[in-house]
Tab-separated table of C-alpha atoms in Angstrom:
chain	number	residue	atom	x	y	z
A	1	MET	CA	-153.275	-54.877	0.927
A	2	ALA	CA	-152.817	-56.996	-2.160
A	3	ALA	CA	-153.312	-60.713	-0.344
A	4	TYR	CA	-157.040	-59.960	0.739
A	5	ASN	CA	-158.081	-57.407	-3.416
A	6	ARG	CA	-156.954	-60.989	-5.601
A	7	PRO	CA	-157.901	-60.417	-8.807
A	8	THR	CA	-160.460	-62.939	-10.270
A	9	GLU	CA	-160.010	-62.250	-14.350
A	10	ALA	CA	-156.075	-61.989	-15.829
A	11	THR	CA	-155.177	-58.287	-16.495
A	12	TYR	CA	-153.908	-59.110	-20.571
A	13	THR	CA	-155.047	-61.315	-23.108
A	14	VAL	CA	-153.873	-64.176	-24.794
A	15	HIS	CA	-153.964	-63.878	-28.992
A	16	GLU	CA	-154.788	-66.559	-30.711
A	17	ASN	CA	-155.751	-66.529	-34.877
A	18	VAL	CA	-157.877	-69.351	-35.652
A	19	THR	CA	-157.998	-70.082	-39.470
A	20	VAL	CA	-160.807	-73.233	-40.101
A	21	ASP	CA	-158.837	-75.293	-42.956
A	22	THR	CA	-161.522	-77.299	-44.994
A	23	SER	CA	-161.912	-79.251	-47.734
A	24	ASP	CA	-163.481	-76.186	-50.048
A	25	ASN	CA	-164.325	-77.390	-53.704
A	26	GLU	CA	-165.573	-73.757	-54.244
A	27	ASP	CA	-168.056	-75.281	-54.824
A	28	HIS	CA	-170.744	-72.831	-53.081
A	29	THR	CA	-170.895	-69.298	-53.466
A	30	PHE	CA	-174.391	-66.869	-52.852
A	31	CYS	CA	-175.026	-64.309	-49.635
A	32	GLY	CA	-174.568	-65.220	-46.507
A	33	ILE	CA	-173.506	-67.924	-43.924
A	34	MET	CA	-174.675	-68.377	-41.046
A	35	PHE	CA	-173.428	-70.354	-38.363
A	36	PRO	CA	-172.813	-71.025	-33.988
A	37	ILE	CA	-170.265	-70.691	-31.874
A	38	LYS	CA	-169.679	-72.056	-28.267
A	39	CYS	CA	-166.839	-71.433	-25.558
A	40	LYS	CA	-165.732	-74.275	-24.301
A	41	ASP	CA	-165.829	-75.251	-20.539
A	42	LEU	CA	-163.108	-76.950	-20.478
A	43	LEU	CA	-159.990	-75.231	-19.691
A	44	PRO	CA	-160.197	-72.197	-16.506
A	45	LEU	CA	-161.207	-69.529	-19.092
A	46	ASP	CA	-163.136	-66.082	-17.786
A	47	HIS	CA	-163.841	-65.652	-20.686
A	48	ILE	CA	-162.671	-65.076	-25.018
A	49	VAL	CA	-162.865	-62.533	-27.159
A	50	ILE	CA	-163.887	-62.316	-30.519
A	51	LYS	CA	-162.870	-59.547	-32.584
A	52	SER	CA	-162.550	-60.557	-35.784
A	53	VAL	CA	-163.599	-62.825	-38.776
A	54	ALA	CA	-162.436	-63.421	-42.591
A	55	VAL	CA	-164.095	-64.236	-45.736
A	56	ARG	CA	-163.880	-64.367	-48.792
A	57	GLY	CA	-165.439	-63.886	-52.508
A	58	ALA	CA	-167.141	-61.758	-54.465
A	59	LEU	CA	-168.138	-60.114	-51.354
A	60	GLY	CA	-169.480	-55.992	-52.103
A	61	PRO	CA	-171.805	-54.639	-49.146
A	62	LEU	CA	-170.687	-56.929	-46.275
A	63	THR	CA	-172.670	-56.736	-42.888
A	64	VAL	CA	-171.839	-58.885	-39.273
A	65	TRP	CA	-174.173	-59.811	-37.049
A	66	VAL	CA	-174.497	-61.827	-33.811
A	67	SER	CA	-176.940	-62.998	-32.183
A	68	ASN	CA	-177.685	-61.165	-28.937
A	69	GLU	CA	-178.953	-63.913	-26.988
A	70	ASP	CA	-178.224	-67.582	-26.095
A	71	GLY	CA	-180.301	-69.980	-28.074
A	72	GLY	CA	-183.396	-68.275	-27.001
A	73	ASN	CA	-183.630	-69.205	-23.482
A	74	GLY	CA	-182.113	-72.639	-23.815
A	75	ARG	CA	-183.719	-73.822	-26.523
A	76	ASN	CA	-180.698	-73.577	-29.308
A	77	GLN	CA	-182.910	-71.590	-31.680
A	78	VAL	CA	-182.389	-68.488	-32.581
A	79	GLN	CA	-184.898	-65.434	-34.757
A	80	LEU	CA	-184.354	-64.737	-37.591
A	81	ASP	CA	-185.172	-61.100	-37.136
A	82	PRO	CA	-183.136	-58.419	-36.638
A	83	ARG	CA	-184.654	-57.756	-33.276
A	84	HIS	CA	-183.141	-60.371	-32.054
A	85	TRP	CA	-179.734	-59.720	-32.770
A	86	THR	CA	-176.828	-57.073	-33.266
A	87	LYS	CA	-174.748	-55.544	-36.052
A	88	LEU	CA	-170.825	-55.997	-36.016
A	89	TYR	CA	-169.663	-55.072	-38.850
A	90	GLU	CA	-170.813	-52.988	-42.228
A	91	LYS	CA	-168.667	-52.304	-44.891
A	92	THR	CA	-168.601	-53.042	-48.494
A	93	HIS	CA	-165.318	-54.530	-49.963
A	94	LYS	CA	-163.613	-55.195	-53.715
A	95	TYR	CA	-163.129	-58.873	-54.849
A	96	SER	CA	-161.571	-60.979	-53.621
A	97	LYS	CA	-162.120	-64.638	-54.676
A	98	HIS	CA	-159.159	-66.290	-52.793
A	99	SER	CA	-157.835	-64.277	-50.417
A	100	TYR	CA	-159.013	-64.148	-47.285
A	101	VAL	CA	-160.458	-60.111	-46.290
A	102	GLU	CA	-160.301	-59.763	-42.615
A	103	LEU	CA	-163.439	-57.860	-41.610
A	104	VAL	CA	-162.419	-56.592	-37.742
A	105	PHE	CA	-165.825	-56.013	-35.846
A	106	ASP	CA	-167.470	-52.706	-33.933
A	107	GLN	CA	-167.256	-54.245	-30.938
A	108	PRO	CA	-165.837	-57.103	-29.942
A	109	ILE	CA	-168.020	-60.694	-28.948
A	110	ARG	CA	-167.443	-61.672	-25.497
A	111	MET	CA	-168.451	-64.933	-25.019
A	112	ARG	CA	-168.367	-66.707	-21.573
A	113	PRO	CA	-167.164	-70.709	-21.115
A	114	GLY	CA	-170.517	-72.941	-22.127
A	115	GLN	CA	-171.589	-70.149	-24.226
A	116	VAL	CA	-172.968	-70.630	-27.754
A	117	LYS	CA	-173.654	-67.600	-29.924
A	118	CYS	CA	-174.587	-67.003	-33.216
A	119	LEU	CA	-172.351	-65.019	-36.223
A	120	TYR	CA	-173.610	-64.110	-39.756
A	121	ILE	CA	-171.666	-62.795	-42.339
A	122	HIS	CA	-174.110	-61.433	-45.250
A	123	SER	CA	-173.611	-59.091	-48.596
A	124	THR	CA	-176.559	-57.677	-50.688
A	125	LEU	CA	-174.518	-57.716	-54.120
A	126	PRO	CA	-177.030	-58.795	-56.270
A	127	ASN	CA	-175.170	-62.556	-57.196
A	128	ASP	CA	-174.308	-65.518	-56.249
A	129	GLU	CA	-170.355	-65.903	-55.494
A	130	ALA	CA	-170.489	-62.780	-53.250
A	131	ILE	CA	-169.012	-65.825	-49.607
A	132	VAL	CA	-167.350	-68.595	-49.836
A	133	TYR	CA	-169.485	-71.082	-47.655
A	134	ASP	CA	-168.171	-75.194	-47.887
A	135	ASN	CA	-171.099	-78.110	-48.088
A	136	SER	CA	-171.572	-80.829	-45.087
A	137	TYR	CA	-172.672	-83.507	-46.074
A	138	TYR	CA	-174.983	-86.130	-43.758
A	139	GLY	CA	-173.076	-88.740	-41.592
A	140	MET	CA	-170.321	-85.995	-40.700
A	141	SER	CA	-169.642	-84.303	-37.824
A	142	SER	CA	-171.634	-81.270	-36.085
A	143	LYS	CA	-168.401	-80.272	-35.576
A	144	ARG	CA	-166.911	-77.410	-38.461
A	145	TYR	CA	-163.776	-76.892	-36.234
A	146	ASP	CA	-163.102	-77.502	-32.396
A	147	ASP	CA	-160.393	-76.655	-30.066
A	148	GLU	CA	-159.894	-76.921	-26.186
A	149	LYS	CA	-161.221	-73.309	-26.236
A	150	LEU	CA	-164.147	-72.987	-28.574
A	151	THR	CA	-165.706	-75.237	-31.440
A	152	ILE	CA	-167.301	-73.190	-34.893
A	153	MET	CA	-170.380	-76.123	-35.729
A	154	THR	CA	-172.389	-76.910	-38.641
A	155	GLY	CA	-174.115	-73.774	-39.327
A	156	ARG	CA	-176.770	-72.226	-42.795
A	157	ALA	CA	-176.523	-70.823	-46.136
A	158	HIS	CA	-178.727	-67.797	-47.000
A	159	VAL	CA	-179.398	-67.262	-50.870
A	160	SER	CA	-181.098	-64.253	-50.351
A	161	PRO	CA	-179.418	-60.912	-51.659
A	162	GLU	CA	-181.879	-59.027	-48.626
A	163	ILE	CA	-180.458	-59.377	-44.775
A	164	PHE	CA	-182.732	-61.784	-42.969
A	165	GLY	CA	-184.746	-61.853	-46.133
A	166	GLN	CA	-186.973	-64.906	-46.211
A	167	ASN	CA	-187.345	-64.482	-51.061
A	168	PRO	CA	-184.654	-66.329	-52.063
A	169	ILE	CA	-182.377	-64.520	-55.646
A	170	TRP	CA	-184.604	-65.946	-57.767
A	171	GLY	CA	-188.373	-64.804	-56.450
A	172	TRP	CA	-189.711	-67.920	-55.011
A	173	GLY	CA	-188.922	-70.739	-52.320
A	174	ASN	CA	-186.720	-70.838	-49.916
A	175	ALA	CA	-183.941	-68.363	-48.804
A	176	TRP	CA	-181.988	-70.931	-45.827
A	177	ARG	CA	-180.309	-73.726	-47.252
A	178	ASP	CA	-179.307	-76.390	-43.668
A	179	ARG	CA	-176.172	-78.214	-42.902
A	180	ARG	CA	-173.347	-75.191	-44.880
A	181	GLU	CA	-169.678	-74.707	-43.148
A	182	PHE	CA	-168.020	-72.150	-42.568
A	183	VAL	CA	-165.119	-71.173	-45.166
A	184	GLY	CA	-162.198	-68.823	-43.453
A	185	ARG	CA	-160.956	-67.465	-40.291
A	186	LEU	CA	-161.168	-66.826	-36.584
A	187	GLU	CA	-159.629	-64.177	-34.179
A	188	TYR	CA	-159.634	-64.055	-30.970
A	189	GLY	CA	-158.288	-63.194	-27.663
A	190	THR	CA	-158.790	-65.539	-24.639
A	191	VAL	CA	-158.699	-63.984	-21.085
A	192	TYR	CA	-157.874	-66.814	-18.437
A	193	ARG	CA	-159.165	-67.420	-14.802
A	194	LEU	CA	-157.366	-66.694	-11.617
A	195	TRP	CA	-157.278	-69.893	-8.836
A	196	ASN	CA	-158.869	-68.823	-5.679
A	197	PRO	CA	-160.471	-70.889	-3.280
A	198	GLN	CA	-163.435	-70.228	-4.741
A	199	VAL	CA	-162.628	-72.023	-7.819
A	200	GLN	CA	-160.372	-74.701	-7.150
A	201	THR	CA	-162.530	-77.053	-8.697
A	202	LYS	CA	-162.406	-75.556	-12.147
A	203	PHE	CA	-158.117	-75.591	-11.700
A	204	GLY	CA	-156.390	-79.173	-13.227
A	205	GLY	CA	-155.865	-82.476	-11.358
A	206	ASN	CA	-151.916	-80.849	-10.484
A	207	PHE	CA	-152.965	-77.454	-9.576
A	208	GLN	CA	-155.337	-78.616	-7.044
A	209	ASP	CA	-152.705	-80.897	-5.296
A	210	CYS	CA	-149.697	-77.584	-5.534
A	211	ALA	CA	-152.661	-76.194	-3.440
A	212	ARG	CA	-153.022	-78.497	-0.999
A	213	VAL	CA	-149.379	-78.998	-0.559
A	214	LEU	CA	-148.905	-75.638	0.229
A	215	SER	CA	-151.445	-75.557	2.863
A	216	LEU	CA	-149.914	-78.805	4.499
A	217	CYS	CA	-147.037	-77.094	4.006
A	218	GLN	CA	-148.467	-73.736	6.245
A	219	ARG	CA	-149.337	-76.307	8.511
A	220	ARG	CA	-146.050	-77.454	10.121
A	221	TRP	CA	-143.936	-75.002	12.302
A	222	GLU	CA	-140.866	-76.549	10.927
A	223	SER	CA	-141.744	-75.108	7.537
A	224	PRO	CA	-141.219	-71.640	6.954
A	225	PHE	CA	-144.366	-71.260	5.570
A	226	SER	CA	-145.869	-71.968	8.431
A	227	MET	CA	-145.251	-68.265	8.565
A	228	LEU	CA	-147.375	-66.535	6.013
A	229	PRO	CA	-150.932	-66.117	6.686
A	230	ASP	CA	-153.907	-67.253	4.696
A	231	GLU	CA	-154.113	-64.652	2.543
A	232	CYS	CA	-150.548	-64.857	0.761
A	233	ILE	CA	-150.330	-68.496	0.624
A	234	TYR	CA	-153.808	-67.698	-1.775
A	235	TYR	CA	-151.965	-65.038	-3.410
A	236	ILE	CA	-148.928	-66.865	-4.339
A	237	LEU	CA	-151.638	-69.201	-5.876
A	238	ASN	CA	-153.389	-66.766	-7.702
A	239	MET	CA	-150.284	-65.358	-9.387
A	240	CYS	CA	-150.217	-68.308	-11.145
A	241	ARG	CA	-150.970	-69.772	-14.662
A	242	TRP	CA	-154.155	-72.624	-14.984
A	243	ASP	CA	-150.430	-74.336	-16.781
A	244	TRP	CA	-147.515	-73.442	-14.191
A	245	PHE	CA	-148.043	-76.870	-12.925
A	246	GLU	CA	-147.659	-78.747	-15.498
A	247	ASP	CA	-151.559	-79.295	-16.474
A	248	ASP	CA	-152.784	-79.977	-20.183
A	249	CYS	CA	-155.724	-80.916	-21.759
A	250	ASP	CA	-155.806	-84.401	-20.710
A	251	THR	CA	-155.477	-83.265	-17.818
A	252	MET	CA	-158.542	-81.105	-17.169
A	253	LYS	CA	-160.530	-83.136	-19.401
A	254	GLN	CA	-159.795	-85.839	-16.309
A	255	ARG	CA	-160.507	-83.123	-14.043
A	256	ARG	CA	-164.050	-82.455	-15.838
A	257	GLN	CA	-164.835	-86.579	-15.847
A	258	ARG	CA	-164.730	-86.696	-12.024
A	259	GLU	CA	-166.345	-83.727	-11.494
A	260	LYS	CA	-169.267	-84.866	-13.530
A	261	LYS	CA	-168.690	-88.306	-12.023
A	262	ARG	CA	-169.358	-86.986	-8.846
A	263	ILE	CA	-172.486	-84.712	-9.899
A	264	ARG	CA	-174.200	-88.573	-10.907
A	265	GLU	CA	-173.627	-89.667	-7.741
A	266	LYS	CA	-174.822	-87.122	-5.744
A	267	GLU	CA	-177.612	-87.347	-7.911
A	268	GLN	CA	-178.206	-90.884	-7.662
A	269	GLN	CA	-177.619	-90.682	-3.629
A	270	GLU	CA	-180.609	-88.001	-3.714
A	271	SER	CA	-182.778	-90.148	-6.105
A	272	GLU	CA	-182.778	-93.283	-3.348
A	273	GLN	CA	-183.000	-90.743	-0.511
A	274	ARG	CA	-186.480	-90.356	-1.726
A	275	GLU	CA	-187.291	-93.414	-2.392
A	276	ALA	CA	-186.498	-94.652	0.626
A	277	GLU	CA	-188.566	-91.842	2.424
A	278	SER	CA	-191.288	-92.615	-0.662
A	279	GLU	CA	-191.160	-96.123	1.141
A	280	ALA	CA	-191.009	-95.534	4.648
A	281	VAL	CA	-194.356	-93.582	4.880
A	282	GLY	CA	-197.920	-95.478	4.418
A	283	PRO	CA	-200.042	-95.641	2.352
A	284	GLU	CA	-202.388	-94.361	5.037
A	285	ALA	CA	-200.493	-91.225	5.184
A	286	VAL	CA	-199.693	-90.737	1.136
A	287	ALA	CA	-204.044	-90.728	1.118
A	288	THR	CA	-204.226	-88.673	3.688
A	289	ASN	CA	-201.432	-86.026	1.994
A	290	VAL	CA	-203.211	-86.442	-1.625
A	291	ALA	CA	-206.709	-85.527	0.795
A	292	ALA	CA	-205.606	-82.447	1.643
A	293	GLU	CA	-203.904	-81.237	-1.370
A	294	GLU	CA	-207.202	-81.747	-3.505
A	295	HIS	CA	-208.979	-79.755	-0.938
A	296	THR	CA	-206.362	-76.412	-0.552
A	297	ALA	CA	-206.811	-76.642	-4.589
A	298	THR	CA	-210.174	-76.845	-4.185
A	299	GLY	CA	-211.017	-74.112	-1.368
A	300	CYS	CA	-208.714	-72.073	-3.751
A	301	ASN	CA	-210.430	-72.399	-7.164
A	302	ARG	CA	-213.604	-71.425	-5.295
A	303	HIS	CA	-211.660	-68.568	-3.594
A	304	SER	CA	-210.520	-67.317	-6.931
A	305	MET	CA	-214.083	-67.747	-8.522
A	306	ASP	CA	-215.670	-65.349	-5.522
A	307	THR	CA	-213.107	-63.197	-6.140
A	308	ASP	CA	-213.628	-63.082	-10.047
A	309	ASP	CA	-217.379	-62.753	-8.965
A	310	ASP	CA	-217.287	-59.832	-7.090
A	311	GLY	CA	-214.706	-57.155	-8.808
A	312	GLY	CA	-215.020	-57.324	-12.360
A	313	ASP	CA	-212.351	-55.264	-13.072
A	314	ASP	CA	-209.913	-57.954	-12.729
A	315	GLU	CA	-210.647	-59.842	-15.299
A	316	GLU	CA	-209.035	-59.394	-18.553
A	317	PHE	CA	-210.279	-60.605	-21.940
A	318	VAL	CA	-207.975	-61.727	-25.006
A	319	ASP	CA	-209.538	-61.560	-28.550
A	320	ASP	CA	-210.013	-65.093	-30.015
A	321	ASP	CA	-208.052	-63.101	-32.855
A	322	GLU	CA	-204.715	-62.645	-30.870
A	323	GLU	CA	-205.285	-66.251	-29.298
A	324	GLU	CA	-205.363	-67.653	-32.612
A	325	ASP	CA	-202.043	-65.385	-33.462
A	326	GLU	CA	-200.024	-66.892	-30.577
A	327	GLU	CA	-200.689	-70.242	-31.235
A	328	GLU	CA	-199.854	-70.008	-35.273
A	329	GLU	CA	-196.396	-68.912	-34.523
A	330	ASP	CA	-195.865	-71.594	-31.994
A	331	GLU	CA	-196.860	-73.812	-34.000
A	332	GLU	CA	-194.762	-72.116	-36.827
A	333	ASP	CA	-191.588	-72.340	-34.233
A	334	ASP	CA	-191.861	-76.261	-33.654
A	335	VAL	CA	-192.379	-76.989	-37.292
A	336	ASP	CA	-188.979	-74.914	-37.910
A	337	SER	CA	-187.312	-76.718	-34.921
A	338	GLU	CA	-188.029	-79.801	-35.824
A	339	ALA	CA	-186.822	-79.448	-39.574
A	340	ALA	CA	-184.497	-77.472	-39.067
A	341	TRP	CA	-181.375	-80.873	-38.877
A	342	SER	CA	-183.770	-83.758	-40.419
A	343	ASP	CA	-182.708	-86.611	-42.418
A	344	ASP	CA	-184.782	-85.248	-45.265
A	345	GLU	CA	-182.879	-83.153	-48.688
A	346	ASP	CA	-183.391	-79.910	-48.541
A	347	GLN	CA	-187.201	-78.458	-48.864
A	348	TYR	CA	-186.111	-75.734	-50.921
A	349	HIS	CA	-190.061	-75.084	-51.750
A	350	ASN	CA	-190.977	-75.094	-48.497
A	351	ALA	CA	-192.933	-72.326	-46.758
A	352	PRO	CA	-189.904	-69.545	-45.126
A	353	ILE	CA	-187.701	-70.266	-41.405
A	354	GLN	CA	-188.564	-67.686	-39.230
A	355	SER	CA	-185.981	-69.171	-36.630
A	356	PHE	CA	-182.482	-71.294	-36.939
A	357	THR	CA	-181.781	-73.631	-34.910
A	358	PHE	CA	-178.380	-75.738	-34.025
A	359	GLN	CA	-176.973	-78.495	-32.279
A	360	ASN	CA	-175.221	-77.273	-28.794
A	361	ILE	CA	-172.742	-80.676	-28.532
A	362	ASP	CA	-171.032	-81.778	-25.670
A	363	SER	CA	-167.279	-81.527	-27.578
A	364	ASP	CA	-165.275	-83.650	-25.108
A	365	GLU	CA	-167.523	-86.320	-24.564
A	366	GLU	CA	-167.311	-86.485	-27.979
A	367	GLU	CA	-164.293	-86.769	-28.645
A	368	ALA	CA	-163.911	-88.962	-26.005
A	369	ASN	CA	-166.440	-91.076	-27.683
A	370	ASP	CA	-165.720	-91.368	-31.063
A	371	ASP	CA	-164.441	-94.898	-31.279
A	372	ASP	CA	-167.972	-95.656	-29.967
A	373	SER	CA	-170.289	-93.792	-33.332
A	374	ASP	CA	-167.786	-94.890	-35.725
A	375	ASN	CA	-167.649	-98.783	-34.349
A	376	GLU	CA	-171.301	-98.068	-33.634
A	377	MET	CA	-171.770	-97.150	-37.488
A	378	GLU	CA	-169.660	-99.927	-38.939
A	379	THR	CA	-172.643	-102.500	-36.749
A	380	ALA	CA	-175.242	-100.445	-38.316
A	381	ARG	CA	-173.986	-101.095	-41.941
A	382	ASN	CA	-173.006	-104.237	-41.213
A	383	ALA	CA	-176.683	-105.116	-40.287
A	384	TRP	CA	-177.370	-103.383	-42.712
A	385	VAL	CA	-175.948	-105.284	-45.697
A	386	ARG	CA	-176.708	-108.522	-43.943
A	387	ARG	CA	-181.065	-107.487	-44.479
A	388	ASN	CA	-180.764	-106.611	-47.745
A	389	PHE	CA	-178.564	-108.769	-49.251
A	390	ALA	CA	-180.544	-111.831	-50.502
A	391	ARG	CA	-182.654	-108.733	-52.120
A	392	ILE	CA	-180.258	-107.354	-53.914
A	393	GLN	CA	-178.507	-110.997	-55.122
A	394	VAL	CA	-182.533	-110.935	-56.726
A	395	LEU	CA	-182.506	-108.236	-58.000
A	396	ARG	CA	-179.039	-108.264	-60.229
A	397	ALA	CA	-180.344	-111.687	-60.837
A	398	LEU	CA	-183.305	-110.018	-62.597
A	399	ALA	CA	-181.682	-107.597	-64.379
A	400	ALA	CA	-178.694	-109.919	-65.874
A	401	MET	CA	-182.078	-111.626	-66.750
A	402	GLU	CA	-183.831	-108.644	-68.486
A	403	ASP	CA	-181.100	-108.184	-70.098
A	404	GLY	CA	-179.805	-111.133	-71.963
A	405	GLU	CA	-183.198	-111.345	-73.016
A	406	GLN	CA	-182.522	-108.291	-74.980
A	407	ARG	CA	-179.516	-108.753	-76.474
A	408	PRO	CA	-179.481	-111.496	-79.310
A	409	ARG	CA	-179.992	-114.370	-79.064
A	410	THR	CA	-176.786	-116.330	-80.187
A	411	ALA	CA	-175.805	-118.903	-77.437
A	412	SER	CA	-178.430	-118.608	-74.504
A	413	CYS	CA	-179.566	-120.286	-72.316
A	414	SER	CA	-182.955	-122.146	-72.101
A	415	THR	CA	-185.813	-120.402	-69.915
A	416	PRO	CA	-185.410	-123.712	-67.302
A	417	PHE	CA	-181.483	-123.217	-66.821
A	418	LYS	CA	-182.186	-119.429	-66.350
A	419	VAL	CA	-184.954	-120.521	-63.724
A	420	ALA	CA	-182.767	-122.465	-61.310
A	421	LEU	CA	-179.888	-120.497	-61.236
A	422	LEU	CA	-182.110	-117.567	-59.537
A	423	LEU	CA	-183.352	-120.194	-57.197
A	424	LEU	CA	-179.818	-121.461	-56.637
A	425	VAL	CA	-178.594	-117.338	-56.130
A	426	GLY	CA	-181.472	-117.012	-53.661
A	427	THR	CA	-181.098	-119.419	-51.472
A	428	VAL	CA	-177.450	-119.085	-51.139
A	429	ALA	CA	-178.410	-115.478	-50.179
A	430	VAL	CA	-180.635	-117.001	-47.569
A	431	GLY	CA	-178.841	-119.261	-45.720
A	432	LEU	CA	-175.831	-116.688	-45.983
A	433	VAL	CA	-178.499	-114.237	-43.858
A	434	LEU	CA	-179.364	-116.763	-41.596
A	435	SER	CA	-175.896	-118.167	-40.992
A	436	GLY	CA	-174.557	-114.455	-40.413
A	437	GLY	CA	-172.517	-113.678	-42.763
A	438	TYR	CA	-172.453	-111.131	-45.792
A	439	LEU	CA	-169.927	-109.792	-48.618
């Protein structure tokens, strides 16, 4: 019976063509662009399928790659090595600087909600006009494009004609440029999740209310629904799309906020319970437990030492050179992850970078806190003006005095008057700072 074998995902795919419209000044073209894509966990999605990408430029021999894992075991980091990537496309294209050329993947990219994958588009054309991209300035959002299903984030440009190459086209320095933006189109399809009792919390508030109402009606003998078994009610809800009961992105965001609130309350209750249990246990019992743990650890260490002495075959020795190599690799990875999103300018003279570290942001929380972020930036800007107002005015006065001394003295002021004017400007500036005023 169909009611007992309900599907968990839709058998159809909703196709959407996403165009990333940007303030493209066409001031950046080079060999490649690498950027992260995140499948959002807002709507009840089963997965999305990315089928093609479109770019423009001089093009030439193009290849498209996708990262194998989700940012390297949760570190939001992908190694810049072909072994950690899968090639999706390879073909040579003609010059197309003003119109997009679609690159249809041999194997579509399938992404689950919450998953992040990096896309790498590269051309081996031996010049700096292969692929058009844009620049991302400091203070801008890390989101290049954002909708209710996916987010395209700030990426990194590649200035080497070699795939994953570490040598730029001019032969020295760093081959990667941070804070660069994807310019083009992305086509993807959406496969929605179907309702089942175990995924009730993933649907909107209106859908959940209707599911509860149907269940309540089925329990009333005067209702026609009372003649239907539970499986039939489940089957009816399973055939309804997630937005059948007028749920939208706003209701889904409210649902997610309630879910996060429940999780926080549960964690708080567990922490309070642990604290209460620790306070209930007396200090003598705690000391006894600590002594017992130390005794157990000592016994285990003694047993392991005896075991090593008895059987020499169990011991493994590692050469010092191998240990040093592993330590150097770990240090390189740490340096790359720390420097990838620094506030300094691009260090083009640095050694080659071995990994791509990106920011895995929560787009929904960022949208909810946009106003707060703007207020914080405005407050910080005003505080900076208050701190530096006096210094700026003094420097301006000194510069004006220097300019006046260099000009021909036709009607110049006397030196005592200049000193008095400078003291007056400094006094006024200090007074404004102390009173909290600013320009």
